[in-house]
Amino acid sequence: MAVEQSAVLDALKVVRDPDLQRDIVSLGFIKDLAIAGGDVTFTIELTTPACPVKDQMRDQARAAVLQIPGVSRVDVRLSARVREAAGGDAARQPLPGVKNVLAVGAGKGGVGKTTLAVNLAIALAKSGSRVGMIDGDIYGPNVPIMLGLKTQLGTDGEKIVPAEKYGIQVISMGFLTQDDAPIIWRGPMLHGALQQFFREVRWTELDYLIVDMPPGTGDVALSLSQTVPVAGAIVVTTPQQVSLADTRRAVAMYRKLNIPTLGVIENMSYFICPGCERESDIFGTGGGEAMASSLGVPFLGRIPLYQPIREGGDTGVPLMISEPDSPAARAIMSAAEQAAAQVSIASFARPVPLTVVR
């Protein structure tokens, strides 16, 4: 019995993307469909290599097509093409070489924001995405320390060439100053530095550019919102009430700046005793998820208080490199996948510009 292409596409309509709430055929995910006798091959083109349900969709697609009479073998391949989630305007033109700018911020210091930003960037890179990172904490540029990077930046004759480590492109004020040199700048100088980091760096084919923001609600967020289109912000908190109160202010700030909040991550969520393996809620429990629900923003996950996370930041070998299979690293990977899913959702919500035919 001859297998028709239309029958394969009809069968695949039962497979839905759970985040986009549409079937993979109408979303245009099916590519390179080929039929040879009873053999069917096709590719599912995802919206991010970090899709949290890619294996589930592949298995569902294979099972659905195998139900068609005459089909004896199904070969399903996975690929990904990340879409832009934020459009430009006259004041904020898209950044050449970058599809999505993601801010990682926090309402207060001491919540592990930079450590998480570094590990999230590596998690996205390990999933197959092309990732860059801007150390936007101009006054406390710690990203080079956490990545174990000591280098002098060069140029290609036109633009600054970013440093590279663990598969991510990196730019930081820490490359331009000595470790113990204070940075005492007023707002206009800070804004100028951020402009250079964005516009005068040779970013190359990035799916995601992570910006590690300084804590609080200061000048950097305002400069960011005025400089480039931002796909969204990931806000880091800890469970205790003091942190949650400041996190609410951070979410409110991003809303005022028209930067959508992609989600909240609860860091230092719990501690597992290495001796007895009992879980202890040192800073409280459930606060981050409850706050995210009350604010109507996604909750991206909980990251435990785990000593190797701190050690990795101090030694320049982040947890996603040193212990990629640990429960804490898997929690970080899950949070990265959920954040990437939110970018995909936003990309489909973005209005498609009209083409005028003359």
XYZ file of C-alpha atoms in Angstrom:
358
model
C 0.000 0.000 0.000
C 1.408 3.367 -1.064
C 1.889 5.825 1.767
C 0.696 9.328 0.922
C 2.400 12.477 2.192
C -0.976 13.882 3.214
C -1.602 10.840 5.412
C 1.709 11.388 7.212
C 0.961 15.060 7.814
C -2.541 14.243 9.060
C -1.097 11.692 11.483
C 1.448 14.192 12.782
C -1.270 16.705 13.668
C -1.891 14.776 16.881
C 1.546 15.894 18.130
C 1.249 19.252 19.852
C 3.831 21.610 21.252
C 2.671 21.919 24.891
C 4.030 25.465 25.226
C 2.697 26.873 21.958
C -0.591 24.903 22.196
C -0.601 24.034 18.485
C 0.203 20.953 16.447
C 3.642 20.626 14.901
C 2.254 20.582 11.339
C 0.437 23.926 11.552
C 3.492 25.369 13.317
C 5.603 24.462 10.291
C 7.936 22.205 12.275
C 7.906 19.327 9.736
C 10.763 19.579 7.245
C 12.324 17.306 4.602
C 9.498 14.771 4.571
C 10.421 11.833 2.345
C 8.640 8.524 1.655
C 10.271 5.492 0.065
C 7.987 2.464 0.094
C 7.244 1.824 3.762
C 10.097 4.042 5.004
C 9.203 7.536 6.192
C 11.799 10.133 7.160
C 11.335 13.727 8.278
C 12.836 16.394 10.502
C 11.114 18.237 13.340
C 12.562 21.745 13.380
C 12.204 23.030 16.951
C 12.255 26.649 18.065
C 15.226 26.070 20.372
C 17.842 23.337 20.861
C 16.960 23.613 24.565
C 13.375 22.478 24.019
C 12.375 20.683 27.251
C 9.994 18.278 25.466
C 11.948 17.462 22.292
C 12.321 13.754 23.074
C 8.639 13.474 23.917
C 7.602 15.100 20.614
C 9.989 12.894 18.622
C 8.625 9.719 20.221
C 5.003 10.821 19.749
C 5.651 11.652 16.101
C 7.274 8.285 15.404
C 4.428 6.407 17.109
C 1.773 8.379 15.221
C 3.279 7.718 11.782
C 3.827 4.021 12.527
C 0.044 3.687 12.854
C -0.416 4.485 9.154
C -1.110 1.338 7.059
C 1.914 0.498 4.916
C 4.488 2.262 7.103
C 7.219 -0.101 8.303
C 9.956 2.277 9.496
C 10.034 5.885 10.691
C 13.205 7.970 11.001
C 12.648 11.201 12.919
C 15.442 13.755 13.105
C 15.534 16.849 15.331
C 16.898 20.258 14.392
C 16.326 23.767 15.738
C 16.044 27.320 14.478
C 15.770 29.923 17.208
C 13.403 32.780 16.388
C 13.663 36.394 17.506
C 11.265 37.240 20.324
C 11.643 41.046 20.288
C 11.351 43.425 17.357
C 13.285 46.636 16.854
C 12.039 50.168 16.528
C 13.565 53.469 15.481
C 15.237 53.933 18.873
C 16.288 50.306 19.445
C 17.492 48.564 16.333
C 18.148 44.810 16.490
C 21.679 43.857 17.429
C 23.689 42.443 14.491
C 24.581 38.804 15.055
C 22.157 38.393 18.004
C 18.637 36.949 17.934
C 17.572 37.349 21.578
C 18.896 39.496 24.418
C 18.050 38.054 27.851
C 18.613 40.003 31.070
C 19.342 38.067 34.272
C 18.557 40.323 37.224
C 17.706 40.390 40.907
C 16.088 42.842 43.270
C 18.967 42.607 45.733
C 22.528 41.347 45.962
C 23.615 38.094 47.509
C 21.092 35.814 45.815
C 23.568 34.130 43.454
C 22.460 35.998 40.343
C 25.842 36.066 38.553
C 26.572 32.441 39.417
C 23.215 31.439 37.953
C 23.657 33.661 34.889
C 26.981 31.974 34.098
C 25.587 28.472 34.592
C 22.430 29.253 32.601
C 24.566 30.502 29.707
C 26.641 27.305 29.775
C 23.489 25.171 30.025
C 22.061 26.783 26.889
C 25.388 26.321 25.096
C 25.554 22.648 26.108
C 22.070 22.150 24.682
C 23.329 23.244 21.263
C 22.490 26.959 21.274
C 24.968 29.673 20.324
C 25.349 31.862 23.408
C 27.101 35.078 24.387
C 27.349 36.896 27.692
C 27.729 40.546 28.696
C 28.911 41.276 32.218
C 26.532 44.182 32.782
C 27.494 44.586 36.436
C 29.960 47.327 35.566
C 30.879 48.108 39.183
C 31.423 44.453 40.140
C 32.494 42.552 37.013
C 32.839 39.004 38.358
C 31.972 36.970 35.272
C 35.650 36.545 34.208
C 36.480 35.122 37.650
C 33.588 32.663 37.492
C 34.617 31.522 34.014
C 38.329 31.354 34.843
C 39.087 33.920 32.122
C 42.153 36.162 32.175
C 42.730 37.725 28.804
C 43.200 40.944 26.892
C 40.535 41.707 24.336
C 41.564 42.151 20.728
C 39.918 43.606 17.629
C 39.402 42.494 14.048
C 40.203 45.979 12.793
C 36.629 47.185 13.157
C 35.089 45.751 16.326
C 36.111 44.189 19.630
C 36.404 40.402 19.482
C 34.850 38.797 22.590
C 36.697 36.242 24.686
C 35.446 32.637 24.512
C 35.185 29.973 27.205
C 33.010 26.880 27.631
C 31.315 27.572 24.296
C 30.145 31.110 25.093
C 31.325 34.492 23.806
C 32.058 36.881 26.704
C 32.632 40.607 27.215
C 33.278 42.250 30.583
C 34.719 45.382 32.107
C 36.830 42.921 34.083
C 38.924 42.399 30.930
C 39.708 46.106 30.793
C 40.664 46.842 34.404
C 42.903 45.366 37.076
C 41.246 43.106 39.633
C 41.603 45.606 42.491
C 40.883 48.785 40.502
C 37.631 50.531 41.512
C 35.256 51.689 38.780
C 33.876 55.084 39.788
C 31.596 56.222 36.997
C 28.547 58.402 36.644
C 25.476 57.309 34.734
C 26.415 58.690 31.281
C 29.765 56.870 31.344
C 28.041 53.627 32.319
C 25.530 54.045 29.497
C 28.372 54.605 27.053
C 30.140 51.426 28.182
C 26.982 49.362 27.677
C 26.516 50.870 24.228
C 30.042 49.713 23.356
C 29.437 46.233 24.744
C 26.411 45.862 22.507
C 27.266 47.775 19.347
C 31.061 47.648 19.124
C 31.585 43.935 19.822
C 31.689 41.351 17.036
C 28.891 39.064 18.245
C 28.696 36.035 15.948
C 25.438 34.216 15.177
C 24.095 34.179 18.722
C 20.752 32.632 19.583
C 20.882 34.128 23.086
C 22.931 36.985 24.546
C 22.785 36.794 28.350
C 23.244 40.098 30.191
C 24.241 39.723 33.842
C 22.570 42.756 35.416
C 23.713 44.509 38.599
C 21.377 43.960 41.564
C 18.598 46.427 42.240
C 16.692 48.807 39.990
C 19.345 51.237 38.783
C 20.814 52.804 35.656
C 21.891 49.642 33.836
C 18.328 48.372 33.340
C 17.272 51.769 32.000
C 20.265 51.862 29.636
C 19.513 48.317 28.497
C 15.900 49.157 27.684
C 17.003 52.196 25.671
C 19.783 50.436 23.748
C 18.519 47.160 22.256
C 15.283 45.183 21.976
C 15.205 42.789 24.941
C 13.409 39.463 24.629
C 12.860 39.294 28.378
C 14.260 39.151 31.887
C 14.970 36.208 34.164
C 14.651 37.306 37.790
C 16.554 35.479 40.536
C 15.322 35.364 44.125
C 15.748 33.332 47.281
C 12.764 32.066 49.290
C 12.913 34.455 52.253
C 10.590 37.445 52.511
C 13.308 40.119 52.330
C 14.450 38.836 48.947
C 10.893 38.343 47.676
C 9.964 41.949 48.458
C 12.909 43.235 46.417
C 12.163 40.759 43.633
C 8.667 42.199 43.291
C 10.249 45.606 42.760
C 12.551 44.182 40.094
C 9.630 42.631 38.193
C 7.751 45.939 38.439
C 10.804 47.775 37.083
C 11.065 45.529 34.038
C 7.367 46.022 33.367
C 7.787 49.800 33.447
C 10.645 49.459 30.978
C 8.491 47.269 28.683
C 10.782 44.280 29.204
C 8.715 41.116 29.725
C 9.632 38.871 32.642
C 10.344 35.415 31.225
C 10.206 33.917 34.691
C 11.475 33.679 38.249
C 14.152 31.272 39.491
C 14.295 30.471 43.207
C 17.971 30.033 44.105
C 19.280 28.521 47.358
C 15.840 26.965 47.552
C 16.796 24.114 49.891
C 19.832 22.354 51.329
C 20.448 18.600 51.322
C 22.574 17.519 54.266
C 25.572 15.583 52.885
C 25.642 13.378 56.001
C 22.002 12.434 56.481
C 20.609 13.486 53.035
C 17.710 15.284 54.720
C 16.327 18.305 52.892
C 16.311 21.544 54.904
C 14.512 24.742 53.891
C 17.072 27.130 55.357
C 15.596 30.256 53.773
C 11.937 29.181 53.841
C 9.978 27.272 51.250
C 7.699 28.002 48.302
C 8.114 31.771 48.402
C 9.444 32.188 44.869
C 6.749 30.090 43.234
C 3.965 31.757 45.212
C 5.299 35.205 44.308
C 5.588 34.297 40.617
C 1.998 33.043 40.653
C 0.728 36.229 42.313
C 2.564 38.376 39.749
C 1.362 36.291 36.821
C 4.851 35.342 35.611
C 6.246 31.851 34.942
C 8.154 30.002 37.647
C 11.260 28.476 36.059
C 12.407 26.257 38.895
C 14.272 25.785 42.182
C 18.046 25.553 42.517
C 19.434 23.979 45.728
C 22.049 25.441 48.043
C 24.953 23.227 46.979
C 28.574 23.772 47.974
C 30.114 22.858 44.564
C 28.114 25.684 42.952
C 30.010 28.200 45.093
C 33.297 26.365 44.607
C 32.844 26.395 40.854
C 32.399 30.157 40.851
C 35.551 30.638 42.921
C 37.725 28.312 40.822
C 36.454 29.325 37.395
C 34.967 25.904 36.647
C 31.171 26.340 36.897
C 28.960 23.495 38.092
C 27.589 22.891 34.578
C 31.160 21.935 33.618
C 32.417 20.257 36.804
C 29.293 18.239 37.720
C 26.889 18.336 34.758
C 24.982 15.263 35.949
C 24.475 16.399 39.560
C 20.913 17.140 40.765
C 21.798 20.853 41.056
C 23.122 20.974 37.478
C 20.011 19.186 36.221
C 17.890 21.807 38.004
C 19.859 24.576 36.281
C 19.480 22.866 32.904
C 15.731 22.553 33.478
C 15.499 26.270 34.329
C 17.450 27.125 31.161
C 15.116 24.957 29.073
C 12.049 26.591 30.619
C 13.492 30.054 29.920
C 14.194 29.084 26.294
C 10.617 27.814 26.009
C 9.325 31.194 27.180
C 11.428 32.927 24.507
C 9.876 30.606 21.907
C 6.375 31.438 23.136
C 7.173 35.139 22.929
C 8.555 34.731 19.403
C 5.213 33.361 18.195
C 3.360 36.181 19.917
C 5.497 38.741 18.081
C 3.510 40.421 15.280
C 4.686 39.488 11.797
C 5.496 42.667 9.817
C 3.365 43.245 6.735
C 5.083 43.087 3.368
C 4.000 45.811 0.974
C 3.990 44.690 -2.663
C 4.577 47.498 -5.086
